[in-house]
XYZ file of C-alpha atoms in Angstrom:
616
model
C 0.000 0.000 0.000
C 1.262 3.511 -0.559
C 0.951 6.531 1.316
C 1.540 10.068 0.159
C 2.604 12.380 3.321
C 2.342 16.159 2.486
C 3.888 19.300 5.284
C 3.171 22.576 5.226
C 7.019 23.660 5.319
C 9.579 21.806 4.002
C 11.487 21.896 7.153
C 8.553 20.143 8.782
C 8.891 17.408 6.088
C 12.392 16.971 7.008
C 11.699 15.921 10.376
C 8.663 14.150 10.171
C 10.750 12.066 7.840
C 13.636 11.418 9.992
C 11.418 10.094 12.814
C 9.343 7.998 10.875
C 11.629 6.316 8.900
C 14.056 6.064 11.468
C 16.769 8.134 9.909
C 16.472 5.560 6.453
C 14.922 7.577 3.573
C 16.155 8.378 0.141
C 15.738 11.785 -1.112
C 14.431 12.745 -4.939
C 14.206 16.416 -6.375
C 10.676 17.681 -7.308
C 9.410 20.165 -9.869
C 9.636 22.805 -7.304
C 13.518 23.643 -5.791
C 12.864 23.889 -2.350
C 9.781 20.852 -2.043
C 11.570 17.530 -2.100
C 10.236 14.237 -2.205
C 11.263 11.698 0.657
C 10.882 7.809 0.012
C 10.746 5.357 3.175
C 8.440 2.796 4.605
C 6.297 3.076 7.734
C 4.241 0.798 9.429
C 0.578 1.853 10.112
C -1.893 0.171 12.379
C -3.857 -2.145 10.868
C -2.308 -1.448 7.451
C 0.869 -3.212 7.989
C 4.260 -2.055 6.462
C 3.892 0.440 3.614
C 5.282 2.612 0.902
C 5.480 6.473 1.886
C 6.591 9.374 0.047
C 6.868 12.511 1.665
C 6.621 15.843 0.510
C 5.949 19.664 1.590
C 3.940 22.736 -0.087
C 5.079 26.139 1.099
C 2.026 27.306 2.851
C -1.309 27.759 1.179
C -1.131 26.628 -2.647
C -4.192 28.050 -4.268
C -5.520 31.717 -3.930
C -8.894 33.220 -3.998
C -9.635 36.301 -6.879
C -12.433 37.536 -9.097
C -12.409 36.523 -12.786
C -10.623 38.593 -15.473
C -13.766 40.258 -16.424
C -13.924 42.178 -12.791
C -10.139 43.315 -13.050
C -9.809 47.359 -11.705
C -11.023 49.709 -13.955
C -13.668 47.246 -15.976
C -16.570 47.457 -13.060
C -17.388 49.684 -10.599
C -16.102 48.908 -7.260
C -19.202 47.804 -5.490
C -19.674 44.965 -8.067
C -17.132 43.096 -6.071
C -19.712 42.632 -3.194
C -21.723 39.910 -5.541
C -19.417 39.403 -7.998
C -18.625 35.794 -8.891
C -15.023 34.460 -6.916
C -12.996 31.478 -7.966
C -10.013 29.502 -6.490
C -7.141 28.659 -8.502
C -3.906 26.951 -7.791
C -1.283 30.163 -7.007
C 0.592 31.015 -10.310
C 3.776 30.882 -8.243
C 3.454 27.100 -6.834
C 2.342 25.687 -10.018
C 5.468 23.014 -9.644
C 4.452 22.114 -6.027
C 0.737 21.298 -7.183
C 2.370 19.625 -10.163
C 4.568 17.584 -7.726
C 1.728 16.474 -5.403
C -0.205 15.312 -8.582
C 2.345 13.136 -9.755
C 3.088 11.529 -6.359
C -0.735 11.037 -5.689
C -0.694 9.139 -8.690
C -0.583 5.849 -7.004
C -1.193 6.388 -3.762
C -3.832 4.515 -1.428
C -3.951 7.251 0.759
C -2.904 11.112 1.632
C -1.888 11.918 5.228
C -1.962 15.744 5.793
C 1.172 17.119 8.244
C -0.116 20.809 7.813
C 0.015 22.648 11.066
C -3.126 21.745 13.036
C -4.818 25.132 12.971
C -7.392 26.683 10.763
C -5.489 27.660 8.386
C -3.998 24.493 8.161
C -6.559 23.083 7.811
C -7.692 24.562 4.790
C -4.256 24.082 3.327
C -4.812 20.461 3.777
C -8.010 20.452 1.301
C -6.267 22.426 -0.804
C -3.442 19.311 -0.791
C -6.328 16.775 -1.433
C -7.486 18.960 -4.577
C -4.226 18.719 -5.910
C -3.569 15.318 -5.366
C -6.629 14.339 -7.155
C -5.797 16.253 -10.070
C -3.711 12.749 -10.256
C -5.585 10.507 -8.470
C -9.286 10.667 -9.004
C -9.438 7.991 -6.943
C -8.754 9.897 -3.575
C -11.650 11.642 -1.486
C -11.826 12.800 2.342
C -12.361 9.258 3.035
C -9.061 8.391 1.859
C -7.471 11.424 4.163
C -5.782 11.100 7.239
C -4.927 14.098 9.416
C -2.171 13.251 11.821
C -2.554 15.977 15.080
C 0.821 17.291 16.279
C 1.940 20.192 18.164
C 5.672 19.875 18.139
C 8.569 17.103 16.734
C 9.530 15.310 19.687
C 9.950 11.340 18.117
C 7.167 9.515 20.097
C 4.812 12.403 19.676
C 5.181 12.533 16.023
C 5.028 8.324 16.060
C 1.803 8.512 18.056
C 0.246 11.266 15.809
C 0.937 8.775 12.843
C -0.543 5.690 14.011
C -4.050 7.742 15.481
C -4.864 10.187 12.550
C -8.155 11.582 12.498
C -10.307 13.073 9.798
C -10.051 16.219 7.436
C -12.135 19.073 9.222
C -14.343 20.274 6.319
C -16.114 22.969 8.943
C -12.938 24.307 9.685
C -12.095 24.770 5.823
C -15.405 26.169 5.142
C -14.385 28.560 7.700
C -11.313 30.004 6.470
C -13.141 30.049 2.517
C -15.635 31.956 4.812
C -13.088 34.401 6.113
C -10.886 34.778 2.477
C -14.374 35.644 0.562
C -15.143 38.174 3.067
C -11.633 40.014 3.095
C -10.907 39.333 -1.012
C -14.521 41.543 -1.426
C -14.145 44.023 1.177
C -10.868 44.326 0.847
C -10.652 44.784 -2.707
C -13.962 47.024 -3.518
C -13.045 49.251 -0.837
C -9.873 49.469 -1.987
C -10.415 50.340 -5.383
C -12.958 52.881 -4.270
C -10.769 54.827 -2.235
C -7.677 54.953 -4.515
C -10.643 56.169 -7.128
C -11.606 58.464 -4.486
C -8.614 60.198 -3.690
C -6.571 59.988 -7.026
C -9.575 62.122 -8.383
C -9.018 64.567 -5.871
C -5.283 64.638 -6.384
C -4.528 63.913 -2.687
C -2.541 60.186 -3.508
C -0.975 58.682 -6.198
C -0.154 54.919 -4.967
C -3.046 52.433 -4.266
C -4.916 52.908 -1.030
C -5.341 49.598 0.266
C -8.357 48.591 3.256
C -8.402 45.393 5.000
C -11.066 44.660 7.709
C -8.647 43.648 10.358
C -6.025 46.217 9.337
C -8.020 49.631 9.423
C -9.838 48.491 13.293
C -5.805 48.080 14.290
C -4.728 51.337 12.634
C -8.021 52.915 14.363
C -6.603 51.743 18.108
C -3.589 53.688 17.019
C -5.229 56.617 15.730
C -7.786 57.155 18.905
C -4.640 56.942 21.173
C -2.730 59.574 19.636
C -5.577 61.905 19.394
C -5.761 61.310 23.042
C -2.109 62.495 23.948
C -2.589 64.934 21.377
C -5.678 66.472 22.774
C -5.000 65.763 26.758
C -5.262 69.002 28.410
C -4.072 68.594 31.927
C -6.197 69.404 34.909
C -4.888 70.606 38.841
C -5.259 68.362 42.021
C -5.156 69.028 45.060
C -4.457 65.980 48.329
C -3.198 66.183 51.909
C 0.255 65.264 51.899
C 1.674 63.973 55.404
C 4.908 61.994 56.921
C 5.574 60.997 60.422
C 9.057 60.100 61.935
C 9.965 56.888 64.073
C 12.866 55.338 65.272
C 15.065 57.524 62.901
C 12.893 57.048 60.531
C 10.466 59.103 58.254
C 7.349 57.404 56.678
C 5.118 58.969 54.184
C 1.142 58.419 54.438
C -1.225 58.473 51.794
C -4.485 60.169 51.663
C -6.993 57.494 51.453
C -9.090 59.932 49.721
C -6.337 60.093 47.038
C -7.057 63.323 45.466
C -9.900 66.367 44.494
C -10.332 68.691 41.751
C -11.668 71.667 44.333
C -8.531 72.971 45.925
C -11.101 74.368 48.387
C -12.394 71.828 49.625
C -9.267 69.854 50.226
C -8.069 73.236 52.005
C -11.668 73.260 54.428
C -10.510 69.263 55.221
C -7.048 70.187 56.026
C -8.084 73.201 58.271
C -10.047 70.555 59.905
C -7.386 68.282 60.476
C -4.770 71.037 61.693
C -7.794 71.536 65.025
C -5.756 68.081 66.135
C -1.878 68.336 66.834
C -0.874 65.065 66.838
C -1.953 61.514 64.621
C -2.910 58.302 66.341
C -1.856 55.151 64.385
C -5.847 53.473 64.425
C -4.177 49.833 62.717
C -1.422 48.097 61.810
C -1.864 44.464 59.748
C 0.816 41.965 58.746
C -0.696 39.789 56.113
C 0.901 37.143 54.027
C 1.046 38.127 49.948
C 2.056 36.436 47.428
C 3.532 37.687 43.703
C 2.095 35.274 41.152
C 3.984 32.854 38.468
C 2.123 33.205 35.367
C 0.355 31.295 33.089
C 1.337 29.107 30.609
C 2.372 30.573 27.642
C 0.176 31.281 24.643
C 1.056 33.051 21.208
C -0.471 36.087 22.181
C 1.534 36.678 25.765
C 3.964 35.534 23.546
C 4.333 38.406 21.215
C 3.562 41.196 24.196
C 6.285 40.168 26.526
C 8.683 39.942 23.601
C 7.687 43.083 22.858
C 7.956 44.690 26.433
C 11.017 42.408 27.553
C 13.056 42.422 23.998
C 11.565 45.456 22.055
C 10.684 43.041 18.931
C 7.401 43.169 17.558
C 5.207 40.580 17.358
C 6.024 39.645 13.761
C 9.927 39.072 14.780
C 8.895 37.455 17.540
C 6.744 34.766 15.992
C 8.983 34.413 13.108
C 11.540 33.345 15.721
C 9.524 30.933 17.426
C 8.381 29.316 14.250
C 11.714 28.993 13.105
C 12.755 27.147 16.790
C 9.248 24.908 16.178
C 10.271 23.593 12.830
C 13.896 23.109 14.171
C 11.851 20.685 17.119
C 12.908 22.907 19.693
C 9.311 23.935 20.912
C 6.070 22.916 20.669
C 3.887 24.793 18.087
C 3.889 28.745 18.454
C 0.086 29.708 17.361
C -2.239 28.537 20.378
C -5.098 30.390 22.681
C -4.392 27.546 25.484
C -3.366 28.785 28.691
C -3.759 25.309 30.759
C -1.680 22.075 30.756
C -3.596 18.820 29.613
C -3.307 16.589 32.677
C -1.620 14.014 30.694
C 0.989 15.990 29.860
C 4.249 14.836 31.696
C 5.713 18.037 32.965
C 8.406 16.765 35.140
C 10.115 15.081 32.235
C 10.720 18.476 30.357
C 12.253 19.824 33.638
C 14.025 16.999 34.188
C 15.902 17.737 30.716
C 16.918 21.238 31.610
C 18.457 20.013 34.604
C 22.200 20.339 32.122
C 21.994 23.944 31.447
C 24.534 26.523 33.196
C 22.072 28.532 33.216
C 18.533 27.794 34.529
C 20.220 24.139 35.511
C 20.392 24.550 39.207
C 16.778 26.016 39.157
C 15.533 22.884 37.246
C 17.229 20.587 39.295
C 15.642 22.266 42.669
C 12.116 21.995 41.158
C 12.520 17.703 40.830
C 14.621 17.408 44.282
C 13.460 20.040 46.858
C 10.512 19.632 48.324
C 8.327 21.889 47.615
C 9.658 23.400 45.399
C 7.577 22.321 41.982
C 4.125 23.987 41.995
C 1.433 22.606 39.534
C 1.163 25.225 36.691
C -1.995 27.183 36.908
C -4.861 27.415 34.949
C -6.024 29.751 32.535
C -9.782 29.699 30.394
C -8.841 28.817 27.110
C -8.323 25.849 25.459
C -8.372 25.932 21.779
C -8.385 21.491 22.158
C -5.220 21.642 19.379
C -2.739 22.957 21.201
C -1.015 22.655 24.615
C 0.369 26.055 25.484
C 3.963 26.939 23.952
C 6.444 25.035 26.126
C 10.376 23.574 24.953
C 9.936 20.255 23.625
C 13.771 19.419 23.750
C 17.073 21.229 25.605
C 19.177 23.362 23.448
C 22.339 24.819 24.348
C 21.622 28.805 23.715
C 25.597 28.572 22.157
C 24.397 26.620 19.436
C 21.504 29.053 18.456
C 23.240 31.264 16.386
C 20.116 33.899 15.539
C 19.945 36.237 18.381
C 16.238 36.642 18.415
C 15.546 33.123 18.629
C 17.989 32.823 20.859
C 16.386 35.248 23.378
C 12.687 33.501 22.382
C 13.991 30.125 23.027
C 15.340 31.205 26.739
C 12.527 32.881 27.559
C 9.786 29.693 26.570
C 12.113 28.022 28.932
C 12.350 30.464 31.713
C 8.657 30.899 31.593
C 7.633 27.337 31.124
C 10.265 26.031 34.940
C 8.187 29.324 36.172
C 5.024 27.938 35.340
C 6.145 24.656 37.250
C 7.208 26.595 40.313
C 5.500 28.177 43.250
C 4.325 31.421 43.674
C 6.825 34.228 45.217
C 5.768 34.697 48.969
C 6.212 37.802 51.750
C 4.302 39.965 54.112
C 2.784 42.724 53.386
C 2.190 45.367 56.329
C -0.091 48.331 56.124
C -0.088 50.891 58.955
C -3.282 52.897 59.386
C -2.973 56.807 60.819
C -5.958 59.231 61.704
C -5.268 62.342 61.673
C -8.537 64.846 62.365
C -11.437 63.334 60.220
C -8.978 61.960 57.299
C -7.124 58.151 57.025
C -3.931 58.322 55.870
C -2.124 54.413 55.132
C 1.863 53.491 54.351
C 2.818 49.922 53.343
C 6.074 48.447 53.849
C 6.971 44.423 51.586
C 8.629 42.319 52.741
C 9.485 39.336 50.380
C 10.556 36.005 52.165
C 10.685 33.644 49.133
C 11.190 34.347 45.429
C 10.475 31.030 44.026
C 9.405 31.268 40.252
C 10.950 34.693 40.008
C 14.310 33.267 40.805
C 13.903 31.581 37.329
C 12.003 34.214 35.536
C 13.689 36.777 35.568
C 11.905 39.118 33.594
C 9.758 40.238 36.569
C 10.806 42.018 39.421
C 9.444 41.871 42.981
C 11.519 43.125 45.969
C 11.634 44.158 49.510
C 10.718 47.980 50.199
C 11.388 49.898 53.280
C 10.503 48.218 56.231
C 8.231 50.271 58.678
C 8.738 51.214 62.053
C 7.051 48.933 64.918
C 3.834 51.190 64.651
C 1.636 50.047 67.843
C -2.254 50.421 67.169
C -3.838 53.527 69.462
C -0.298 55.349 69.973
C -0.113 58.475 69.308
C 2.684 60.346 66.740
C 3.433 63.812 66.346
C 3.519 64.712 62.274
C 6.550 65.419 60.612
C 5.027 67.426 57.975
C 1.569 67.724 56.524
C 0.481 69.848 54.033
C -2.228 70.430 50.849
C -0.197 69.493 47.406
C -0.645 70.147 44.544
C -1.104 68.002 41.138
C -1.716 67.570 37.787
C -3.209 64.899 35.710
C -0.994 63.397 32.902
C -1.587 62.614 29.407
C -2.182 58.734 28.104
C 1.190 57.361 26.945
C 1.451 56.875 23.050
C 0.803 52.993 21.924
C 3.103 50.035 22.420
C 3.280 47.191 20.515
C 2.228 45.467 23.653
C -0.684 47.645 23.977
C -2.056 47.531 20.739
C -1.666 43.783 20.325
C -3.555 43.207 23.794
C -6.342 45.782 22.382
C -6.527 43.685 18.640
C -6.795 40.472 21.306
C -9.434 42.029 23.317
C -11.582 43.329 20.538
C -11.297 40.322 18.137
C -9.183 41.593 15.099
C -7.520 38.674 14.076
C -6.570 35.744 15.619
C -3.241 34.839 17.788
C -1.376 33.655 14.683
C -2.413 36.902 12.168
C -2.372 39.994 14.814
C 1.242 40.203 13.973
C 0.873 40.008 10.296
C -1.680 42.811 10.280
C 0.608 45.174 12.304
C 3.111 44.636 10.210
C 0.877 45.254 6.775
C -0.298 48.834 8.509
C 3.764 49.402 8.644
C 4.553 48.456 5.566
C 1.778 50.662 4.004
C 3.331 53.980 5.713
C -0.248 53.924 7.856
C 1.540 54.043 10.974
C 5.634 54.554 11.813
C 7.501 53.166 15.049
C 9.753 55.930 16.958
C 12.108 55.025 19.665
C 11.742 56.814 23.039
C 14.060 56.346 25.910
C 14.310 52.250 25.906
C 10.627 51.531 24.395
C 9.104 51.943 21.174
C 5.760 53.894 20.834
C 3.313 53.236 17.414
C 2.384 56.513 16.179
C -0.079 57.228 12.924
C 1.525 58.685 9.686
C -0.457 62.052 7.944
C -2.103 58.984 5.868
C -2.993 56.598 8.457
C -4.326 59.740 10.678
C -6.406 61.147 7.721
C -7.655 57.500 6.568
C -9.262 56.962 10.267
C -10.744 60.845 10.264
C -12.372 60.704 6.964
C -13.922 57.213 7.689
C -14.973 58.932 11.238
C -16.829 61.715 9.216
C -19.288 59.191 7.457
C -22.410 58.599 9.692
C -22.569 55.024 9.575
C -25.187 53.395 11.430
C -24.896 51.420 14.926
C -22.369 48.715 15.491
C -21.258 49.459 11.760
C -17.493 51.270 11.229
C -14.721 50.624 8.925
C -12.262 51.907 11.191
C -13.795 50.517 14.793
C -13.587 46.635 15.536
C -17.291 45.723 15.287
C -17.773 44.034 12.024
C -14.558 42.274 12.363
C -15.123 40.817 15.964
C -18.647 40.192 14.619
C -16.719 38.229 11.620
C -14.743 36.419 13.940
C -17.850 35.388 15.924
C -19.004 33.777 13.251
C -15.984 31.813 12.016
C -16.212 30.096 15.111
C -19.986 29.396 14.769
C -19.066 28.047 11.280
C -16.303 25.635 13.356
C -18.577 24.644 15.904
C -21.657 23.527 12.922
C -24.216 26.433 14.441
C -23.850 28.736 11.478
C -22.858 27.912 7.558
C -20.560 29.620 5.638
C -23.712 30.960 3.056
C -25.482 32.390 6.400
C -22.218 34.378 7.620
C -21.140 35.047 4.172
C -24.496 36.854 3.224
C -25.111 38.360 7.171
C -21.285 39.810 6.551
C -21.127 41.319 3.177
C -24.749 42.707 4.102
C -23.495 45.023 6.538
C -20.519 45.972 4.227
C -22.552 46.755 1.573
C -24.264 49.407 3.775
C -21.191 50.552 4.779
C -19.836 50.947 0.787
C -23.288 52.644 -0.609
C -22.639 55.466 2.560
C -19.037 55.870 1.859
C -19.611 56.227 -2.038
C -22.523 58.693 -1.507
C -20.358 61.367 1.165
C -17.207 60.570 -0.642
C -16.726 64.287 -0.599
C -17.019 64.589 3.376
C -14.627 62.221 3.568
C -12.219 64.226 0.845
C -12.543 67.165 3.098
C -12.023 65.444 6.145
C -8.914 63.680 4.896
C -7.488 67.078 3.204
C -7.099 68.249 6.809
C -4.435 65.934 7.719
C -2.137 65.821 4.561
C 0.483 68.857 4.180
């Protein structure tokens, strides 16, 4: 019996090959230069010994696009909302479907290695079309769909020998989701490049995507913020009272007021008493939590905060350390262990390293020591969060950025398997007059996971002075202060991709690719500030945003807000789950955009004036 094995990435093909042939394969060029063809035999349960061949595409291998008839300038842009779509193998991977086709030829059976996600998925069909473009006699009966999350040998073996079955609800998703952006995206776009050519205010093509123009509105809103922040006075009771040699600041539990008046009438009050009296003092234990386990979107925030990348350098490094079997897979919403998962064993591995070595080695010998990782509320049911999947030596990891990804999956994974960081907090409670004042002293006793994770700081302060409840202290000073508020800091990578997470644009494994399409379009620049980067919105990006702003769309519809998209994304996972089809969403989607086109065609000139304001 033959089987024909296809991976998404060549790479992947590689070491699925290795594993399952036990390092005895024999390698033949393809068609396409970088998609080789492996040749080996397996055993499969209740098939016996067989005949594989193993090859890779290079991501998806077909694309979606309007026929020739609807190119730009032979319709009018709003056709595209009905117009007829068709999918066609991609012009540039015509070798690759030529290859599969000729290796299908006589095979029994395809088994799909694409990355276990939706897109994936859908890549997988798009394998099985190919295939029977040389093998009629292949259907979704005859495809098996191995589920893997990383390379590790006995988890690739066991996802061989238990494949499951070709998600067709998950394709019909992603069609769902490419229909939707090919005909918003490309009437709107061809609309406003009409637009504004006409008027003379752009010459290069204006391009809209419905997950790109919500992100570039985050960006937008929070620079109009700074931009418009106009700062208002405070006024608070300031006091400090001395001890033992020592001088300790109270707060105001009343924090602060906008009536400097008032706050003076309070104070007045309290200066009818000459001394404080100390109404509480509590020691309580606290603890600093180790945090969850790791998914793709913590992922790309910390390595934004910790290691200034942004989130498309940071999952291009932690694909590259997945296909090199160093981690599991990068692209998951799970923030909880399975229960079958043995943890200890992956610890037990990093025990070697001169490094995090001694910390490894504490959390499988000291008692106490290992915590059970915590749980978050997602599970996506395809992927365990990201964790290492085998022990590297950083030395040998030449690329710096997936050097620095690598240690920190490790660092946060032994965290994850720690225990929380303990102390004592102690909060001392003064009266003074009518008013409660309160000062805090920390006191950390064990570090635990943040001995290991070391991206996180937590550390004694000040200790306070043995405060006894009902004794009386003379102040030190107290006086009315005066503040101001301060402006909203410009956006962070971090910031904006925990908004896009919030609000639904996109999903863990695309938020990076649509910040990084927004860049490369000059809609927004990146501008380094001290040691952080801050996102701030180009004259086109800015005037994009105001002109769409200046169109009265109606409720819960914007092309620059993140309703429609979230609402999009609602649905895809209604399509997943079988209570919606892909004609329902489809028609409920492109419904609402049509409203949104027939509004923005008939006030194109408010939105010509409104973007004329922002271009010099």
């Amino acid at each position: 019996m033959k089987v024909l094995c296809v991976a998404e990435k060549p790479s992947i093909a590689k070491e699925v090959t290795s594993v399952l042939s036990g390092g005895r394969s024999t390698r033949r060029d393809s068609r396409s230069k970088y998609n080789a063809n492996f040749d080996f035999k397996f055993t499969f349960p209740g098939h016996g010994l067989c005949d594989v061949t193993m090859t890779s595409v290079t991501g998806h291998i077909t694309s979606m696009d309007f026929p020739a008839e609807y190119a730009w300038g032979r319709v009018p842009p709003g056709r595209l909302l009905d117009a007829p779509v068709k999918i066609q193998p991609d012009k540039s991977k015509l070798a690759i479907h030529q290859n599969i086709a000729n290796e299908a030829r006589s095979a029994n059976y395809l088994m799909i290695w694409t990355d276990c996600d939706r897109e994936g998925e859908a890549i997988g069909y798009e394998i099985l079309e190919a295939a029977k473009k040389g093998n009629t006699r292949l259907s979704l009966s005859s495809v098996w769909r191995p589920h893997f999350s990383h390379l590790e040998k006995n988890h690739i073996l066991s996802a061989a020998r238990n494949p499951q079955n070709l998600n067709m609800k998950t394709v019909e998703a992603v069609h769902c989701r490419q229909e939707v952006d090919l005909r918003v995206g490309a009437s709107f776009t061809r609309l406003l490049t009409d637009i504004l050519r006409r008027s003379k205010l752009v010459d290069e093509i204006v391009s809209y995507g419905t997950c790109q123009f919500p992100t570039l509105g985050f960006v937008v809103d929070r620079y109009k913020r700074v931009k418009n922040f106009v700062p208002e006075k405070f006024w608070y009771i300031s006091t400090s009272v001395e001890k033992s040699n020592q001088t300790v600041s109270f707060s105001w539990a009343k924090t602060h007021f906008f009536d400097r008046l008032f706050v003076v009438m309070l104070y007045e009050e309290c200066m009818k008493s000459t001394h404080g009296t100390i109404k509480g003092v509590t020691r309580k234990p606290t603890s600093n939590f180790k945090p969850f386990p790791l998914t793709t979107v913590s992922l790309q925030k910390d390595c934004a905060t910790y290691f200034k990348m942004s989130a498309k350098e940071a999952l291009d490094a932690a694909e590259k350390l997945y296909q090199s079997g160093w981690i599991s897979y990068p692209r998951t919403e799970t923030d909880m262990f399975p229960p079958e998962m043995d943890l200890r064993s992956i610890i037990q591995t990093h025990t070697q390293d001169s490094r995090w070595g001694h910390y490894a080695t504490s959390l499988m010998t000291v008692d106490g020591k290992y915590g059970i990782p915590r749980k978050g509320r997602n599970n996506d049911k395809s992927h365990p969060p990201i964790h290492p999947v085998k022990y590297v030596n950083l030395e040998t990891i030449t690329n710096d950025k997936q050097r620095k990804v690598y240690e920190y999956v490790v660092r946060r994974f032994l965290a994850c398997c720690s225990t929380d960081a303990k102390g004592f907090q102690t909060v001392a409670e003064l009266q003074w007059g009518n008013e409660t004042f309160r000062a805090s002293g920390l006191e950390v006793t064990e570090k635990n996971y943040l001995d290991v994770y070391t991206y996180r700081t937590w550390s004694s302060t000040e200790q306070l002075p043995p405060f006894v409840a009902g004794e009386r202290v003379n102040l030190k000073s107290a006086e009315v202060k005066e503040g101001k508020t301060s402006p909203p800091n410009h956006m962070t990578e971090t910031e904006l991709i925990a908004l896009m997470d919030a609000n639904g644009i996109g999903t863990d494994a695309t938020i990076a690719e649509h910040i990084h399409k927004i860049e490369q379009r000059s809609y927004i620049t990146k501008k380094k500030t001290g040691k952080s980067h801050i996102i701030l919105p180009t004259e086109l990006g800015m005037g994009l945003i105001e002109a769409f702003s200046s169109i009265s769309f109606a409720n819960n519809i914007s092309l620059s807000k993140p309703f429609l998209r979230k609402r999009l994304e609602s649905l895809l996972k209604e399509i997943e789950e079988g209570r919606a089809t892909k004609e329902f969403s489809l028609r409920e989607t492109i419904s609402l955009y049509k409203n949104a086109f027939a509004l923005t065609a008939e006030e194109q000139s408010v939105l010509v004036n409104e973007f004329k304001k922002f271009q010099t």
